[in-house]
Short mmCIF file of C-alpha atoms in Angstrom, two decimals:
data_model
loop_
_atom_site.label_atom_id
_atom_site.label_comp_id
_atom_site.label_asym_id
_atom_site.label_seq_id
_atom_site.Cartn_x
_atom_site.Cartn_y
_atom_site.Cartn_z
CA MET U 21 -23.56 -17.59 4.59
CA PRO U 22 -19.80 -18.30 4.48
CA GLY U 23 -17.62 -15.48 3.27
CA HIS U 24 -15.17 -15.44 0.41
CA PRO U 25 -12.56 -18.26 0.61
CA TRP U 26 -9.99 -15.48 0.26
CA PRO U 27 -11.50 -13.15 2.89
CA LEU U 28 -9.22 -10.28 1.94
CA TYR U 29 -11.66 -9.66 -0.92
CA ASP U 30 -14.26 -8.65 1.67
CA LEU U 31 -11.90 -6.25 3.50
CA ARG U 32 -12.87 -2.58 3.19
CA LEU U 33 -11.10 0.52 4.54
CA ARG U 34 -13.05 3.77 4.35
CA THR U 35 -12.13 7.40 4.97
CA PRO U 36 -14.36 10.46 4.41
CA ARG U 37 -13.69 10.44 0.65
CA LEU U 38 -12.07 7.11 -0.15
CA GLU U 39 -12.60 3.36 -0.17
CA LEU U 40 -9.67 0.94 -0.22
CA ARG U 41 -10.05 -2.73 -1.18
CA LEU U 42 -8.40 -5.51 -3.13
CA PRO U 43 -8.47 -4.68 -6.85
CA THR U 44 -10.28 -6.78 -9.42
CA ASP U 45 -8.65 -7.40 -12.79
CA ASP U 46 -10.85 -4.63 -14.23
CA ASP U 47 -9.50 -2.32 -11.52
CA LEU U 48 -5.94 -3.29 -12.46
CA LEU U 49 -6.56 -2.41 -16.10
CA ALA U 50 -8.00 0.95 -15.03
CA LEU U 51 -4.98 1.54 -12.77
CA ALA U 52 -2.59 0.66 -15.57
CA ARG U 53 -4.27 3.23 -17.81
CA LEU U 54 -4.12 5.79 -15.01
CA ALA U 55 -0.42 5.17 -14.39
CA ARG U 56 0.25 5.34 -18.13
CA GLU U 57 -1.30 8.83 -18.18
CA GLY U 58 1.31 9.94 -15.66
CA ILE U 59 2.26 9.72 -12.01
CA VAL U 60 5.08 12.27 -11.81
CA GLU U 61 6.42 15.20 -13.74
CA GLU U 62 9.14 14.45 -16.27
CA GLY U 63 12.53 14.13 -14.64
CA GLU U 64 11.22 13.22 -11.17
CA THR U 65 12.35 9.92 -9.61
CA PRO U 66 9.92 8.75 -6.91
CA PHE U 67 10.57 5.00 -7.25
CA LEU U 68 13.61 2.76 -6.87
CA VAL U 69 12.63 1.03 -10.13
CA ALA U 70 11.34 3.21 -12.98
CA TRP U 71 8.47 0.84 -13.84
CA HIS U 72 6.27 3.78 -14.86
CA GLU U 73 8.64 4.62 -17.73
CA LEU U 74 8.39 1.31 -19.61
CA PRO U 75 6.96 1.48 -23.14
CA SER U 76 3.58 -0.07 -23.96
CA PRO U 77 2.60 -2.88 -24.00
CA ALA U 78 5.54 -4.01 -21.82
CA PHE U 79 4.41 -1.50 -19.21
CA GLU U 80 0.88 -2.87 -18.91
CA ARG U 81 2.06 -6.50 -18.94
CA GLN U 82 4.65 -5.96 -16.22
CA PHE U 83 2.15 -3.96 -14.16
CA LEU U 84 -0.38 -6.82 -14.28
CA LEU U 85 2.26 -9.48 -13.61
CA HIS U 86 3.54 -7.58 -10.58
CA CYS U 87 0.04 -7.32 -9.08
CA TRP U 88 -0.80 -10.97 -9.79
CA ARG U 89 2.59 -12.12 -8.46
CA THR U 90 2.10 -10.18 -5.24
CA ARG U 91 -1.29 -11.78 -4.70
CA ALA U 92 -0.04 -15.30 -5.49
CA SER U 93 3.04 -15.10 -3.24
CA TRP U 94 1.08 -14.30 -0.05
CA ARG U 95 2.19 -16.10 3.10
CA PRO U 96 1.15 -15.36 6.70
CA THR U 97 4.87 -14.92 7.41
CA SER U 98 5.49 -12.63 4.41
CA TRP U 99 2.66 -10.64 2.87
CA GLN U 100 2.04 -7.60 0.72
CA LEU U 101 -1.42 -6.05 0.58
CA GLY U 102 -1.90 -3.82 -2.44
CA LEU U 103 -5.22 -1.97 -2.26
CA VAL U 104 -6.90 0.01 -4.99
CA VAL U 105 -7.87 3.50 -3.82
CA LEU U 106 -11.34 4.55 -5.01
CA ALA U 107 -12.81 8.07 -5.01
CA ASP U 108 -16.48 8.17 -6.01
CA GLY U 109 -16.05 4.59 -7.20
CA ARG U 110 -13.18 5.47 -9.56
CA PRO U 111 -9.65 4.00 -9.14
CA ILE U 112 -7.20 6.82 -8.43
CA GLY U 113 -4.13 4.98 -7.13
CA ILE U 114 -2.69 2.16 -5.05
CA GLN U 115 -1.88 1.96 -1.35
CA ASP U 116 0.42 -0.85 -0.31
CA VAL U 117 1.30 -2.24 3.12
CA HIS U 118 3.61 -5.21 3.65
CA ALA U 119 5.41 -7.11 6.39
CA ASP U 120 7.75 -10.02 7.05
CA ASP U 121 7.44 -12.13 10.21
CA PHE U 122 4.70 -9.81 11.42
CA SER U 123 3.63 -12.11 14.27
CA ILE U 124 7.09 -11.65 15.79
CA ARG U 125 8.26 -8.20 14.68
CA ARG U 126 4.95 -6.28 14.58
CA VAL U 127 6.45 -3.94 11.95
CA VAL U 128 4.87 -2.92 8.64
CA GLU U 129 6.11 -0.89 5.69
CA SER U 130 4.08 1.04 3.14
CA GLY U 131 4.24 2.55 -0.31
CA SER U 132 1.75 4.20 -2.62
CA TRP U 133 1.10 6.18 -5.78
CA LEU U 134 -1.67 8.41 -7.10
CA GLY U 135 -2.58 9.39 -10.63
CA ARG U 136 -1.31 12.89 -11.32
CA ALA U 137 -4.83 14.32 -11.66
CA TYR U 138 -5.59 13.29 -8.06
CA GLN U 139 -2.47 14.62 -6.36
CA ARG U 140 -2.31 17.62 -4.01
CA GLN U 141 -5.92 17.13 -2.90
CA GLY U 142 -5.32 15.40 0.44
CA PHE U 143 -6.02 11.92 -0.89
CA GLY U 144 -2.50 10.75 -0.05
CA THR U 145 -3.04 11.58 3.61
CA GLU U 146 -6.38 9.75 3.76
CA MET U 147 -5.11 6.57 2.11
CA ARG U 148 -2.01 6.39 4.34
CA ALA U 149 -4.17 7.04 7.40
CA ALA U 150 -6.35 4.11 6.37
CA ILE U 151 -3.53 1.58 6.30
CA LEU U 152 -2.05 2.97 9.54
CA TRP U 153 -5.41 2.34 11.20
CA LEU U 154 -5.42 -1.17 9.75
CA ALA U 155 -1.88 -1.80 10.99
CA PHE U 156 -2.07 -0.29 14.45
CA GLU U 157 -5.70 -0.67 15.50
CA GLY U 158 -6.62 -3.70 13.42
CA LEU U 159 -3.50 -5.87 13.43
CA GLY U 160 -1.69 -4.68 16.56
CA ALA U 161 1.44 -3.36 14.85
CA GLN U 162 3.97 -1.53 16.99
CA VAL U 163 5.91 0.30 14.25
CA ALA U 164 5.20 1.50 10.71
CA GLU U 165 8.05 2.39 8.36
CA SER U 166 8.07 4.31 5.11
CA GLY U 167 10.40 6.37 2.98
CA TYR U 168 10.63 8.87 0.16
CA MET U 169 13.20 9.73 -2.46
CA GLU U 170 15.04 13.04 -2.29
CA GLY U 171 12.82 15.75 -3.74
CA ASN U 172 9.47 13.99 -3.19
CA THR U 173 8.11 16.72 -0.93
CA ALA U 174 4.48 15.60 -1.27
CA SER U 175 5.24 12.21 0.28
CA ALA U 176 7.30 13.90 3.00
CA ARG U 177 4.38 16.17 3.93
CA VAL U 178 1.94 13.27 4.20
CA SER U 179 4.33 11.43 6.52
CA GLN U 180 4.93 14.46 8.72
CA LYS U 181 1.20 15.11 9.12
CA LEU U 182 0.63 11.54 10.31
CA GLY U 183 3.43 11.62 12.89
CA TYR U 184 6.38 10.00 11.12
CA VAL U 185 9.89 11.12 12.01
CA LEU U 186 13.16 10.69 10.10
CA ASN U 187 14.97 7.44 10.79
CA GLY U 188 18.13 7.68 8.69
CA ASP U 189 19.06 7.97 5.03
CA HIS U 190 20.15 5.45 2.41
CA THR U 191 21.95 6.19 -0.83
CA ARG U 192 20.39 4.17 -3.63
CA ALA U 193 21.57 3.50 -7.16
CA VAL U 194 18.69 4.63 -9.39
CA GLY U 195 19.13 4.81 -13.15
CA GLY U 196 22.89 4.61 -12.78
CA LYS U 197 23.02 7.60 -10.41
CA PRO U 198 23.13 7.97 -6.61
CA LEU U 199 19.86 9.10 -5.03
CA VAL U 200 19.11 9.55 -1.33
CA GLU U 201 16.13 7.78 0.18
CA HIS U 202 14.91 9.29 3.46
CA LYS U 203 13.62 6.61 5.84
CA LEU U 204 10.76 7.34 8.23
CA VAL U 205 9.15 5.67 11.22
CA VAL U 206 6.03 6.11 13.35
CA THR U 207 4.84 4.06 16.32
CA CYS U 208 1.46 3.05 17.68
CA GLU U 209 1.92 5.68 20.41
CA THR U 210 2.91 8.57 18.15
CA TRP U 211 0.78 8.25 15.00
CA ARG U 212 -1.90 10.89 14.48
CA ARG U 213 -4.94 8.64 14.77
CA ASP U 214 -7.19 11.67 15.16
CA LEU U 215 -6.24 13.23 11.82
CA VAL U 216 -8.52 11.18 9.53
CA PRO U 217 -11.53 9.08 10.63
CA VAL U 218 -11.26 5.51 9.33
CA THR U 219 -13.70 2.61 9.39
CA VAL U 220 -12.84 -1.00 8.57
CA GLU U 221 -15.12 -3.85 7.51
CA GLY U 222 -14.40 -7.55 7.13
CA LEU U 223 -11.13 -7.67 9.08
CA GLU U 224 -11.84 -10.46 11.56
CA PRO U 225 -11.79 -13.35 9.03
CA CYS U 226 -8.49 -12.01 7.60
CA LEU U 227 -6.47 -11.79 10.80
CA LYS U 228 -4.77 -15.19 10.62
CA LEU U 229 -3.70 -14.51 7.04
CA PHE U 230 -1.77 -11.51 8.38
CA GLY U 231 -0.07 -13.69 11.00
CA VAL U 232 -2.35 -12.59 13.83
CA GLY U 233 -3.17 -16.02 15.25
CA GLU U 234 -2.28 -19.46 13.93
CA LEU U 235 -3.83 -21.09 10.89
CA GLY U 236 -4.84 -24.72 11.29
CA PRO U 237 -4.04 -27.38 8.65
CA GLU U 238 -7.60 -27.09 7.37
CA GLU U 239 -7.07 -23.36 6.80
CA TRP U 240 -3.63 -23.24 5.16
CA ALA U 241 -1.58 -25.74 3.19
CA THR U 242 2.03 -25.44 2.11
CA PHE U 243 3.22 -27.53 -0.82
#
């Protein structure tokens, strides 16, 4: 039988404790509730935009619009894959990987968040390992970039465990104040592929959507 017309819905990344896949609208509502319960301690600034601090219902509406907009703006030359992270079937966070001109540059970037109740349990390492496997082994990336805001030691530890090294700093304007973002990089030769076992299902039909191969006119239309 033919697969889903948007084959990314059949893509599955699995680690020993987690499953990552495209979120349904029910998943997005569950994630919005999870984020509303808290992602960081008061006073911490892990994001360039403080979306998690919006009041309800503006928070939930902007959260949904962002996720829908990301899905609708997909292009093989510019894509952002936001995956729900599931532990025992329950949404616990989001792992994102995105790229521009991937077919030429072979570079991806990532970002993520976890509900506060699921932090400091090793889930962050597993979910990042999953998208590194997708990028390097599945898509043929050469470089993966990431970053963390000054003081976000948990994100820094995850990156270090997986082989990232510092690649410069940027001073950002966040909430009207300067804040340093530490940039990180890891390559297909230096990432710790042995740290977390990862399995992937349903990748082959998705490859052209990531820019790995060319889509024919019967596969992709631009209006």
